[in-house]
Amino acid sequence: MVAEVIINSNARALNKVFDYEIPKELEGQLKIGSRVFVPFGNSKEPKLEDGFVINIKSKSDFVKDEKTKLKQIAKIDEEDSLTPQNIELAKLMANKYFCNVSDCIKLMLAPGTGSKVKANRVHEKKLNFVYLAKDYDEIIFELENAKRKSQKQISIINFLKDNLGIYRPELEALLETTSSTLKILEQKGYIEFKEEQVARNPLEKKKVKSDKAKDLNEEQQVCFDRIKQDIINNTYSNNLIYGITGSGKTEIYMQLIDVALKQGKSALMLVPEISLTPQTIDRFIARFGKSIAVLHSKLSQGERFDEWQKIKKDEVKIVVGARSAIFAPIKNLGIIIIDEEHDLSYRSEMTPRYNAKDLAYYMAKQNSIPLVLGSATPDIVTFYHDKQSQLGLEKNKVTNLFVLTKRANDAILPESKIIDMRLELAQGNKSMLSEELKSAIEKNIKNKEQTILFLNRRGFSTFIMCRDCGYVANCPNCNISLTYHKYQNILKCHYCSHEESVLKVCPNCSSNRIKFYGTGTQKLEEEINKLFPKASTIRMDLDTVSLKNSHEDILNKFKNDKIDILIGTQMIAKGHDFPNVTLVGIVGADGELNIGDYNAVERAFQTLVQVSGRSGRGSKKGKVIIQTYNPEHYAIEYAQKQDYKGFFDTELNLRKLLKYPPFCDIILIRLNGTDLNLVKKVSNRIYQNLEGFLKESSNIIFKPVPAPVDKIKGNYRYRIIIKGKASQKMIEIINRSISEKSIGKSGVQIFVDINPSSLM
Ligand code: ADP
Ligand code: ZN
Ligand code: ZN
């Protein structure tokens, strides 16, 4: 017997299948998905490389006569083997997302086991906890009186006094200390590391009150009953729950998961990374106890590994996770749920650029189980397809649409108001806050109720410019302006993290009339502190959220310490439930409207609705104030009315007129490279290929042009756009047009995205 083996490598040239003979003694053991070690290379002493078996056949076409002999598989690694379903999915992904099978396989391996060298890998339960090795007072005495006093060492010891037995990487991250500092302390006999035989369970320390299923209301019941049948009967169905925030979607998800568990099956629930807050997880623990695996990017590699093993060994039946949890080795799946299905985080922006929603759809079909999508603002394309299939227009998609129209706990939707900032300006108000928002904040502070202020731009000002000659400070690596960060007093590039000091004199004309334009969260915070000096504020954006837990720390602080005002970007938009928030101020609603992407308006609408939904979730009625320079824009008007359907109809008509998804697909081919001429040359070559292949079709191919941001991190960026249908044939044509065979080895990176979230 012969096995087709794909070598586990990044090199494009290696993304080929090699035939190996299966030795007799391995024949019964070897399956599609087995991880194997094989001799590779032509030298006398070939190296052993690892790979995966993707097919088994009786003979090889490579063996043409008696003399040619195939090399033999050296050994199998049972522990890290995959299933035939994994391999099938990887092949499908490679084709659909224009990438290597081996890249897709990597996503399905237990975290930390991708490395070839076993010694470098994460091991089970081998954990380093840090303890004090002597009496605290004794250590501190010695440190304080040392010849060379180290403040860093003292702070570590002080920290350990209250946090004995902390996990070492956590200590390193929290105190921003290095391994070597800890080693010195160990050598001095002050601290010791202990390896403890405990599972790294991220939920371990949690104490959560248990909770029972609620009696569903009529709308919830209809939805639940229908999907329940599909779980019990093992039938595929594609379900969309469109329900306003707080309408009880999560309650339905939990009761459906319960049905699956009672059937002896498991459940996968995907949520956007940013919504995987302790609050969300607590709700699941309250209902199902701690037999839940949680997967997200903030877990340490070790924690991820443990969660993965628990799932693989079938010790947990519920997996809650971000995008990549779709690859978790779950057995006997009974339902897949995707909450906030419109969220962009389900798409991977790294190779392989997969969309977890597509894969969920495929897996639900494969396993004959229901797929449940939920959102208050469904993706226009999803909603369109579901409506179509309701009307019987798309026969191949079995879909059910469920609409939840009321808040489940009788909370009333907030009252929402639009403020025209042009009028404010005309009346001489140059501040970032309208008079109405100012007085609303003041009232809230007086009433001890909390306020959230949203502004989708971090930093202090958008860009800085010379008033005399118009010079703008740009990043040297990227063609994009630098953003001023006041507290650090530096200019930062938000694309590549390049930093430089603030200009005092224009490098172009030597003028010192440098002005800061635009606004950001830092500037807003400063203005709030000036206007309301007694109010407490906290800011949440990429700059304040960098430590492992500080996202939740900020939210907890806001909630528990009764901070008056939370200021933040996109990050504050979802997943949190603060009953005492009665005012949401959307300080700038226009930013997203003016980006040139075909779906920018949809994003803006979704954000507005989501942020508005943070107001008045408790017993007190909420208020929303939307400040804008485009008060008559339909996205703003419909967001104010929380009218998704109205927005949907208007937006869909526009898309039809302009030929955008769902009426056609936009295929973006992106080229990056350090050599501009080469990037141009390859772009033209691909364009010619495509033209040749697509000559007779109704697709439109646009000539290669520089991308809107035409240089990032020193890489020149070009793009080719095709408007048409992303059929299997089209995918094949693109694959052929960009293949090495047709354009040669070029050193230019090529990415293909279908209906990308951004054309930038
Ligand atoms: P969504 O996921 O749509 O935002 P949730 O499921 O979180 O909505 O429900 C919002 C609130 O209403 C929660 O506090 C939840 O416990 C409560 N709730 C949901 N369904 C019911 C119900 N049938 N009866 C009473 N309360 C409910
Ligand atoms: Zn100048
Ligand atoms: Zn840059």
PDB file of N, CA and C in Angstrom, residues 470-499:
ATOM      1  N   GLY A 470       1.433  72.654   4.666  1.00  0.00           N
ATOM      2  CA  GLY A 470       0.571  71.488   4.532  1.00  0.00           C
ATOM      3  C   GLY A 470       1.280  70.165   4.744  1.00  0.00           C
ATOM      4  N   TYR A 471       2.524  70.207   5.178  1.00  0.00           N
ATOM      5  CA  TYR A 471       3.270  68.969   5.431  1.00  0.00           C
ATOM      6  C   TYR A 471       2.563  68.139   6.510  1.00  0.00           C
ATOM      7  N   VAL A 472       2.407  66.828   6.263  1.00  0.00           N
ATOM      8  CA  VAL A 472       1.802  65.926   7.241  1.00  0.00           C
ATOM      9  C   VAL A 472       2.850  64.907   7.661  1.00  0.00           C
ATOM     10  N   ALA A 473       2.954  64.648   8.961  1.00  0.00           N
ATOM     11  CA  ALA A 473       3.929  63.661   9.421  1.00  0.00           C
ATOM     12  C   ALA A 473       3.445  62.263   9.082  1.00  0.00           C
ATOM     13  N   ASN A 474       4.172  61.602   8.200  1.00  0.00           N
ATOM     14  CA  ASN A 474       3.790  60.255   7.767  1.00  0.00           C
ATOM     15  C   ASN A 474       4.763  59.223   8.311  1.00  0.00           C
ATOM     16  N   CYS A 475       4.294  57.979   8.379  1.00  0.00           N
ATOM     17  CA  CYS A 475       5.179  56.890   8.782  1.00  0.00           C
ATOM     18  C   CYS A 475       6.146  56.596   7.634  1.00  0.00           C
ATOM     19  N   PRO A 476       7.435  56.429   7.934  1.00  0.00           N
ATOM     20  CA  PRO A 476       8.392  56.153   6.872  1.00  0.00           C
ATOM     21  C   PRO A 476       8.195  54.762   6.238  1.00  0.00           C
ATOM     22  N   ASN A 477       7.547  53.840   6.966  1.00  0.00           N
ATOM     23  CA  ASN A 477       7.362  52.486   6.431  1.00  0.00           C
ATOM     24  C   ASN A 477       6.033  52.304   5.721  1.00  0.00           C
ATOM     25  N   CYS A 478       5.073  53.151   6.076  1.00  0.00           N
ATOM     26  CA  CYS A 478       3.724  52.963   5.561  1.00  0.00           C
ATOM     27  C   CYS A 478       3.259  54.311   5.037  1.00  0.00           C
ATOM     28  N   ASN A 479       2.507  54.307   3.956  1.00  0.00           N
ATOM     29  CA  ASN A 479       2.001  55.596   3.509  1.00  0.00           C
ATOM     30  C   ASN A 479       0.747  55.961   4.275  1.00  0.00           C
ATOM     31  N   ILE A 480       0.935  56.340   5.520  1.00  0.00           N
ATOM     32  CA  ILE A 480      -0.222  56.673   6.342  1.00  0.00           C
ATOM     33  C   ILE A 480       0.246  57.657   7.400  1.00  0.00           C
ATOM     34  N   SER A 481      -0.652  58.582   7.800  1.00  0.00           N
ATOM     35  CA  SER A 481      -0.186  59.597   8.743  1.00  0.00           C
ATOM     36  C   SER A 481      -0.018  59.026  10.148  1.00  0.00           C
ATOM     37  N   LEU A 482       0.887  59.619  10.885  1.00  0.00           N
ATOM     38  CA  LEU A 482       1.140  59.184  12.254  1.00  0.00           C
ATOM     39  C   LEU A 482       0.108  59.796  13.195  1.00  0.00           C
ATOM     40  N   THR A 483      -0.163  59.105  14.291  1.00  0.00           N
ATOM     41  CA  THR A 483      -1.151  59.570  15.254  1.00  0.00           C
ATOM     42  C   THR A 483      -0.448  60.049  16.517  1.00  0.00           C
ATOM     43  N   TYR A 484      -0.911  61.164  17.020  1.00  0.00           N
ATOM     44  CA  TYR A 484      -0.283  61.741  18.200  1.00  0.00           C
ATOM     45  C   TYR A 484      -0.822  61.080  19.469  1.00  0.00           C
ATOM     46  N   HIS A 485       0.070  60.607  20.330  1.00  0.00           N
ATOM     47  CA  HIS A 485      -0.324  60.040  21.620  1.00  0.00           C
ATOM     48  C   HIS A 485       0.216  60.933  22.726  1.00  0.00           C
ATOM     49  N   LYS A 486      -0.711  61.586  23.397  1.00  0.00           N
ATOM     50  CA  LYS A 486      -0.288  62.667  24.265  1.00  0.00           C
ATOM     51  C   LYS A 486       0.480  62.218  25.506  1.00  0.00           C
ATOM     52  N   TYR A 487      -0.001  61.168  26.184  1.00  0.00           N
ATOM     53  CA  TYR A 487       0.626  60.821  27.452  1.00  0.00           C
ATOM     54  C   TYR A 487       2.070  60.401  27.261  1.00  0.00           C
ATOM     55  N   GLN A 488       2.323  59.691  26.181  1.00  0.00           N
ATOM     56  CA  GLN A 488       3.714  59.316  25.910  1.00  0.00           C
ATOM     57  C   GLN A 488       4.418  60.424  25.134  1.00  0.00           C
ATOM     58  N   ASN A 489       3.645  61.385  24.669  1.00  0.00           N
ATOM     59  CA  ASN A 489       4.152  62.483  23.865  1.00  0.00           C
ATOM     60  C   ASN A 489       4.961  61.999  22.656  1.00  0.00           C
ATOM     61  N   ILE A 490       4.359  61.085  21.908  1.00  0.00           N
ATOM     62  CA  ILE A 490       5.034  60.601  20.708  1.00  0.00           C
ATOM     63  C   ILE A 490       4.030  60.470  19.563  1.00  0.00           C
ATOM     64  N   LEU A 491       4.579  60.296  18.385  1.00  0.00           N
ATOM     65  CA  LEU A 491       3.759  59.988  17.218  1.00  0.00           C
ATOM     66  C   LEU A 491       3.873  58.493  16.960  1.00  0.00           C
ATOM     67  N   LYS A 492       2.725  57.864  16.706  1.00  0.00           N
ATOM     68  CA  LYS A 492       2.735  56.407  16.507  1.00  0.00           C
ATOM     69  C   LYS A 492       2.080  56.067  15.182  1.00  0.00           C
ATOM     70  N   CYS A 493       2.589  55.018  14.534  1.00  0.00           N
ATOM     71  CA  CYS A 493       1.906  54.491  13.347  1.00  0.00           C
ATOM     72  C   CYS A 493       1.011  53.351  13.802  1.00  0.00           C
ATOM     73  N   HIS A 494      -0.280  53.399  13.468  1.00  0.00           N
ATOM     74  CA  HIS A 494      -1.201  52.353  13.917  1.00  0.00           C
ATOM     75  C   HIS A 494      -1.106  51.096  13.063  1.00  0.00           C
ATOM     76  N   TYR A 495      -0.337  51.150  11.996  1.00  0.00           N
ATOM     77  CA  TYR A 495      -0.159  49.959  11.164  1.00  0.00           C
ATOM     78  C   TYR A 495       1.054  49.143  11.577  1.00  0.00           C
ATOM     79  N   CYS A 496       2.189  49.819  11.817  1.00  0.00           N
ATOM     80  CA  CYS A 496       3.419  49.063  12.048  1.00  0.00           C
ATOM     81  C   CYS A 496       4.049  49.371  13.399  1.00  0.00           C
ATOM     82  N   SER A 497       3.399  50.199  14.220  1.00  0.00           N
ATOM     83  CA  SER A 497       3.901  50.548  15.548  1.00  0.00           C
ATOM     84  C   SER A 497       5.180  51.383  15.528  1.00  0.00           C
ATOM     85  N   HIS A 498       5.558  51.903  14.397  1.00  0.00           N
ATOM     86  CA  HIS A 498       6.686  52.829  14.342  1.00  0.00           C
ATOM     87  C   HIS A 498       6.384  54.027  15.243  1.00  0.00           C
ATOM     88  N   GLU A 499       7.407  54.486  15.976  1.00  0.00           N
ATOM     89  CA  GLU A 499       7.203  55.635  16.857  1.00  0.00           C
ATOM     90  C   GLU A 499       8.253  56.699  16.575  1.00  0.00           C
TER      91      GLU A 499
END
